[in-house]
Structures are given as structure tokens and as C-alpha cells.
XYZ file of C-alpha atoms in Angstrom:
255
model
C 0.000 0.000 0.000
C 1.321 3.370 -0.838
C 1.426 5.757 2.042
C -1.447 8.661 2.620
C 1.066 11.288 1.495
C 2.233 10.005 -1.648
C 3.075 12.094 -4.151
C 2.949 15.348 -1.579
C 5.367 17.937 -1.272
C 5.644 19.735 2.251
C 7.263 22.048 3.314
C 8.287 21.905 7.039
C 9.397 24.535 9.988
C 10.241 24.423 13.119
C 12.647 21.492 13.404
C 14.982 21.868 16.276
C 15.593 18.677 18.042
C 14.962 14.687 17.369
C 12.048 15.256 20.542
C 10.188 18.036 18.820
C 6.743 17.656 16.890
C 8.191 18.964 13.625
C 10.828 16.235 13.693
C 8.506 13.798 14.206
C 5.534 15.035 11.441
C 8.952 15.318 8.698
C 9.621 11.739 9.488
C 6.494 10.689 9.461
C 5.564 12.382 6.186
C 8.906 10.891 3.955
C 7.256 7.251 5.479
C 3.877 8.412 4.278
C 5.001 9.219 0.949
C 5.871 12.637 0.681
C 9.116 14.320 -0.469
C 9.853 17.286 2.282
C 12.033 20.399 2.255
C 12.515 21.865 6.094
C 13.203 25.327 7.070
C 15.474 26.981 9.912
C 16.255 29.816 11.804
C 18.334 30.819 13.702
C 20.975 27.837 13.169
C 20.562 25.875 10.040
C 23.294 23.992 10.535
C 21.785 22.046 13.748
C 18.392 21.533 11.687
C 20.831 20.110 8.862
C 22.743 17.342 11.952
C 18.971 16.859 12.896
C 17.833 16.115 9.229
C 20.091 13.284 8.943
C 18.401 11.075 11.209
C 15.371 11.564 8.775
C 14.569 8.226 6.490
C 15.640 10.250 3.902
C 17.841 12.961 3.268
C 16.285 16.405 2.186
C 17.069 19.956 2.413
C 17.081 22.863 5.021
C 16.367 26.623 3.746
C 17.539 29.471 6.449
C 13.777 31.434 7.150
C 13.695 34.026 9.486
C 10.036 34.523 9.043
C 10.184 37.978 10.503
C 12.437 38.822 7.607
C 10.697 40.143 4.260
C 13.781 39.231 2.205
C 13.895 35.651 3.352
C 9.849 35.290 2.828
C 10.486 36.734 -0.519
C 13.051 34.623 -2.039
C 11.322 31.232 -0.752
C 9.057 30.210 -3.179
C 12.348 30.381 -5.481
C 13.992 28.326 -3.221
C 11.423 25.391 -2.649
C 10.443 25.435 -6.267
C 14.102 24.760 -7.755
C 13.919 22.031 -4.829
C 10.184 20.461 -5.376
C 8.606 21.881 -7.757
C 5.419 23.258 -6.122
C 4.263 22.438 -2.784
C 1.248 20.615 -1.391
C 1.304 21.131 2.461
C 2.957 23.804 4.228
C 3.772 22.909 8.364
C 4.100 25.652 10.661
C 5.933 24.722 13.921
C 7.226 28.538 14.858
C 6.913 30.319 18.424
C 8.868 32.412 19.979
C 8.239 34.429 23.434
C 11.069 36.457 25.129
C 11.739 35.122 28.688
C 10.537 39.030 30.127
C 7.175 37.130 28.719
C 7.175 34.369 30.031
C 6.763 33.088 33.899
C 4.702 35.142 35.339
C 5.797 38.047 34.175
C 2.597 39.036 32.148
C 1.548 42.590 34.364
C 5.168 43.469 33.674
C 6.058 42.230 30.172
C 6.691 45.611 27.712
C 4.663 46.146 24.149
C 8.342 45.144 22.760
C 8.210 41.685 23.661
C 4.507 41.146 23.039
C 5.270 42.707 19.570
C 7.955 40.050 18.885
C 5.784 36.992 20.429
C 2.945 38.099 18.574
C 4.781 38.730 15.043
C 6.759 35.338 15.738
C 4.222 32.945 16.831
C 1.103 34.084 15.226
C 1.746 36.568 12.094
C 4.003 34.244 10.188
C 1.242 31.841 10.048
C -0.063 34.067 7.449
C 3.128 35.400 6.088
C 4.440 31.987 5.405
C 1.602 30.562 3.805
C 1.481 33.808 1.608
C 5.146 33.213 0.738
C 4.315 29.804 -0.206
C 0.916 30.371 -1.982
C 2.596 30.957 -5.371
C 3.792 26.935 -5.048
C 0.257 25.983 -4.363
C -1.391 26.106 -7.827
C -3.639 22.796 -6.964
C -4.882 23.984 -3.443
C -3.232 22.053 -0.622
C -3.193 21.889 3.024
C -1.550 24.401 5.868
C -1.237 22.785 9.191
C -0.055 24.814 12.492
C 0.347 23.790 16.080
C -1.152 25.275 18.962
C -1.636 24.827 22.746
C -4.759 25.005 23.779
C -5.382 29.177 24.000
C -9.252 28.736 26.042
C -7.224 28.520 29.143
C -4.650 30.908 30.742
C -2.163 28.553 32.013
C 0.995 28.586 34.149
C 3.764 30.026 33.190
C 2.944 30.683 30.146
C 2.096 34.220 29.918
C 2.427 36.058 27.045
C 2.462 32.995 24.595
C -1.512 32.703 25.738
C -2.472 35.496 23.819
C 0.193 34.934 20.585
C -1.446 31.341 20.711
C -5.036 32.677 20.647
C -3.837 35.449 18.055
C -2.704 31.851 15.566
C -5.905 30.043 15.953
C -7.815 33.232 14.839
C -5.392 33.551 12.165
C -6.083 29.959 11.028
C -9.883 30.617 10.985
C -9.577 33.850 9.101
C -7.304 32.113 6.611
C -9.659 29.451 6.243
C -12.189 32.071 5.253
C -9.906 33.664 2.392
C -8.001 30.698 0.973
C -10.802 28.177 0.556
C -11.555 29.754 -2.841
C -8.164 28.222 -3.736
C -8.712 24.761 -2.500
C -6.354 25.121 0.671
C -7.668 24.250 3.776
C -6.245 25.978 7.292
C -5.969 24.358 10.126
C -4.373 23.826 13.614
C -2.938 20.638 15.818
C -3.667 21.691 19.658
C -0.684 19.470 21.321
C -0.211 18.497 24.524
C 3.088 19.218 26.707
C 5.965 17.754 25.394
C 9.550 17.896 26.594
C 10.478 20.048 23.172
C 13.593 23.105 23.094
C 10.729 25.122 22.878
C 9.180 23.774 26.033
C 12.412 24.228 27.711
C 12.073 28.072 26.890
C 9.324 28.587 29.494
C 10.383 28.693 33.336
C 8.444 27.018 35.315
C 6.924 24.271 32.820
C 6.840 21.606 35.034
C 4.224 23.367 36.939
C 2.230 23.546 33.577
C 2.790 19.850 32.458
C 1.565 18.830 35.575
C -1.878 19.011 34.952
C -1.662 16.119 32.483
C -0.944 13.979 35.328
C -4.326 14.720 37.025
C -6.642 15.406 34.349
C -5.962 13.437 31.198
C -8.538 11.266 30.261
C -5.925 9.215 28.285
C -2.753 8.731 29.422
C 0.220 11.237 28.320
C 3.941 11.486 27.407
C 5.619 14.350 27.432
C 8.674 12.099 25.702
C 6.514 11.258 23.172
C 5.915 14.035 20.103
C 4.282 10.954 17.605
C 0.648 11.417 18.378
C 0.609 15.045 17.616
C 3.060 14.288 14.649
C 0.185 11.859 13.140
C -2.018 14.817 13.702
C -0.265 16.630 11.314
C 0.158 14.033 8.618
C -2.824 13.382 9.147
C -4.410 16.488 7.868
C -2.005 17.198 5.700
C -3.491 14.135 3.586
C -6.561 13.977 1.375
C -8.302 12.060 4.347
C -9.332 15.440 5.719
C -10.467 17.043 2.061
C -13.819 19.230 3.721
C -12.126 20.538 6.863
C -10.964 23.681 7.348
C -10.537 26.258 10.310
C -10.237 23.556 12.536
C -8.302 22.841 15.589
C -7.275 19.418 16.304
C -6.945 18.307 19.727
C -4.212 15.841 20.254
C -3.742 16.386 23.777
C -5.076 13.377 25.840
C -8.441 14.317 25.931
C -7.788 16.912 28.579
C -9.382 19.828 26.914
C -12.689 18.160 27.667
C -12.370 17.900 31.335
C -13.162 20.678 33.560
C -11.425 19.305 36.927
């Protein structure tokens, strides 16, 4: 049987580490099927030492996506590589630590500027940078953590979070017309760099322990990364503007 991503090209962000979600929906997509191109910022060269443990080898493209130049010259880039692109995977958030734990009363515009530009304007300013490579419609996936609650810790990164999924849902709105659907992967904790960004996120992790229906492993990025391929794939062809919960179940538990 031919995997659910054959014949897909995706285009990939956010992979850091062999434990993050990203690294886990790029391997899962070359099993699936799919040829992949990944993108990194700031060090491309650890993304490239990560990329080898991938089944197969593909290529890494520096994108700052805060940087007009970089968005500009990508769809050059990824089309010399693949051609077009099918599915476009957006793994990118970034707080800085004045707003993050329990800082939020203090944290200056500055800082919300750059979490909120960061984490929840390049959803849209990626996928525009792609759109040119997306002549057949296709698929934009991002991940979220659950932005209904204000949680530990977290701060700051509440509001850029709640700031993506509205992004998703307005893109839905505008990009349907084109065949591409938009939407979102609400993860649980897991022990990712990005996780180990936020003081305190033991504290926040915790709550897993208690309240997950379903048991969870915060050393264990695969369910969320089968979220991803998942609706990346032509299994998912009427959805759009939807957030997928791939958490344990604990979003539907109040205590």
C-alpha cells in the first residue's frame, strides 16, 4: 500500500531537536510518501545534523520569518527544490523570557510585539510566501496549545497562541476559494527546546498527570506528529478552520 502522502510535497518549519513535533511530522511524512524540504532559523546547521536522522535525506532553507527578504526569495527556493508544494507545516513560536513566567503585568509592548509577530503573524506570512507553489490547493497545518485557558507560566504565549488560531480561521475564510484548507494541531506538553524556553513548565505539564482522560507522554511528540500528517493528507479534504486536539483528551475535562 502506498502511504497517505504520496506524491505530496511539504514544506516543514520548526525542526529543532529529534524530541520536537516537527521532527517527528517530517519523518512521518517521507514514510507516508511525501518528499519534504525543512526550514530553519536561527541555526541551520543544527536543523541540517537533525535532518540526517530523517529516512531520507532532504534539504534545510535558512527562514527568518520575521524577515521580508527571506519570505520573498522562498518560493524560489522550494520550487528549484520540489517543484510546487502541497502542504505547508508551521511549527514557529517564539516568546522572550521578560514574557514568560509570570511576568505578564510586567512584560513591555516590545516583547509582546515580537511573540505576537513570531508565533502568530508568520502563520499568514508563510503561507502567503508559499501560496505561489500551491497552484492545486493544498493543506496548511499549524500547532497550537490550547489558548481557552490561561495557564501557568505561560504568559504572554496565551495570547500569541489565541492570536494563531484566529489567524487559522480567518485564513480558512480567504483561501478556501483556492482549494487550501487551514488548520491547527492543539498538542499536549511535550519535553520540546521550545518547552524548555518557558520557566516554570513543570508546573504547567503537571496538569496532564491529574486530568488526562488518556494517558500522556511528554517524551513522546508521535501522536501530535500523526495529527499533522494526518491532515495534511486527502483524508481530511472538507475541513478547514479547525483545531485538532491531540492532547489526551484533557481539553474536555473541567477538573
Amino acid at each position: 500500500m502506498s502511504g497517505i502522502l504520496e506524491g505530496k510535497r511539504v514544506l516543514i518549519t520548526g525542526v529543532l531537536m529529534e524530541s520536537s513535533i516537527a521532527f517527528h511530522a517530517a519523518k512521518l511524512a517521507q514514510e507516508q510518501g511525501a518528499e519534504i524540504i525543512l526550514t530553519a532559523f536561527p541555526r541551520p546547521t543544527l536543523t541540517e545534523r537533525i535532518a540526517k536522522k530523517l529516512p531520507k535525506p532532504t534539504k534545510v532553507i535558512e527562514l527568518d520569518v520575521t524577515n521580508d527578504e527571506h519570505l520573498g526569495r522562498l518560493a524560489d527556493l522550494v520550487g528549484e527544490e520540489l517543484g510546487g508544494l502541497d502542504g505547508v507545516v508551521h511549527s514557529i513560536g517564539f516568546a522572550p523570557q521578560d514574557a514568560l513566567g509570570g511576568n505578564f503585568l510586567n512584560t513591555p509592548f516590545e516583547s509582546v510585539a515580537t511573540a505576537m509577530h513570531v508565533s502568530a503573524y508568520s502563520l499568514k506570512s508563510l503561507t502567503m510566501a508559499c501560496l505561489p507553489l500551491m497552484q492545486n490547493g493544498g493543506s496548511v497545518v499549524g500547532l497550537t496549545f490550547d489558548a481557552q485557558y490561561a495557564w501557568p507560566q505561560y504568559d504572554w504565549m496565551g495570547p500569541a497562541k489565541a492570536a494563531l488560531e484566529a489567524t487559522s480561521r480567518y485564513m480558512a475564510r480567504d483561501l478556501g476559494k483556492q482549494n487550501i484548507r487551514c488548520n491547527l494541531v492543539s498538542a499536549g506538553p511535550i519535553g520540546s527546546m521550545a518547552a524548555k524556553s518557558i520557566p516554570g513548565f513543570s508546573d504547567l505539564a503537571s496538569v496532564w498527570d491529574s486530568r488526562s482522560p488518556l494517558e500522556w507522554d511528554l517524551k513522546d511528540p508521535e501522536p501530535a506528529g500523526k495529527g499533522i500528517v494526518a491532515l495534511l493528507s486527502d483524508w481530511f479534504p472538507k475541513t478547514t478552520g479547525e483545531i485538532i486536539h491531540v492532547d489526551g483528551g484533557l481539553h474536555a475535562i473541567g477538573a
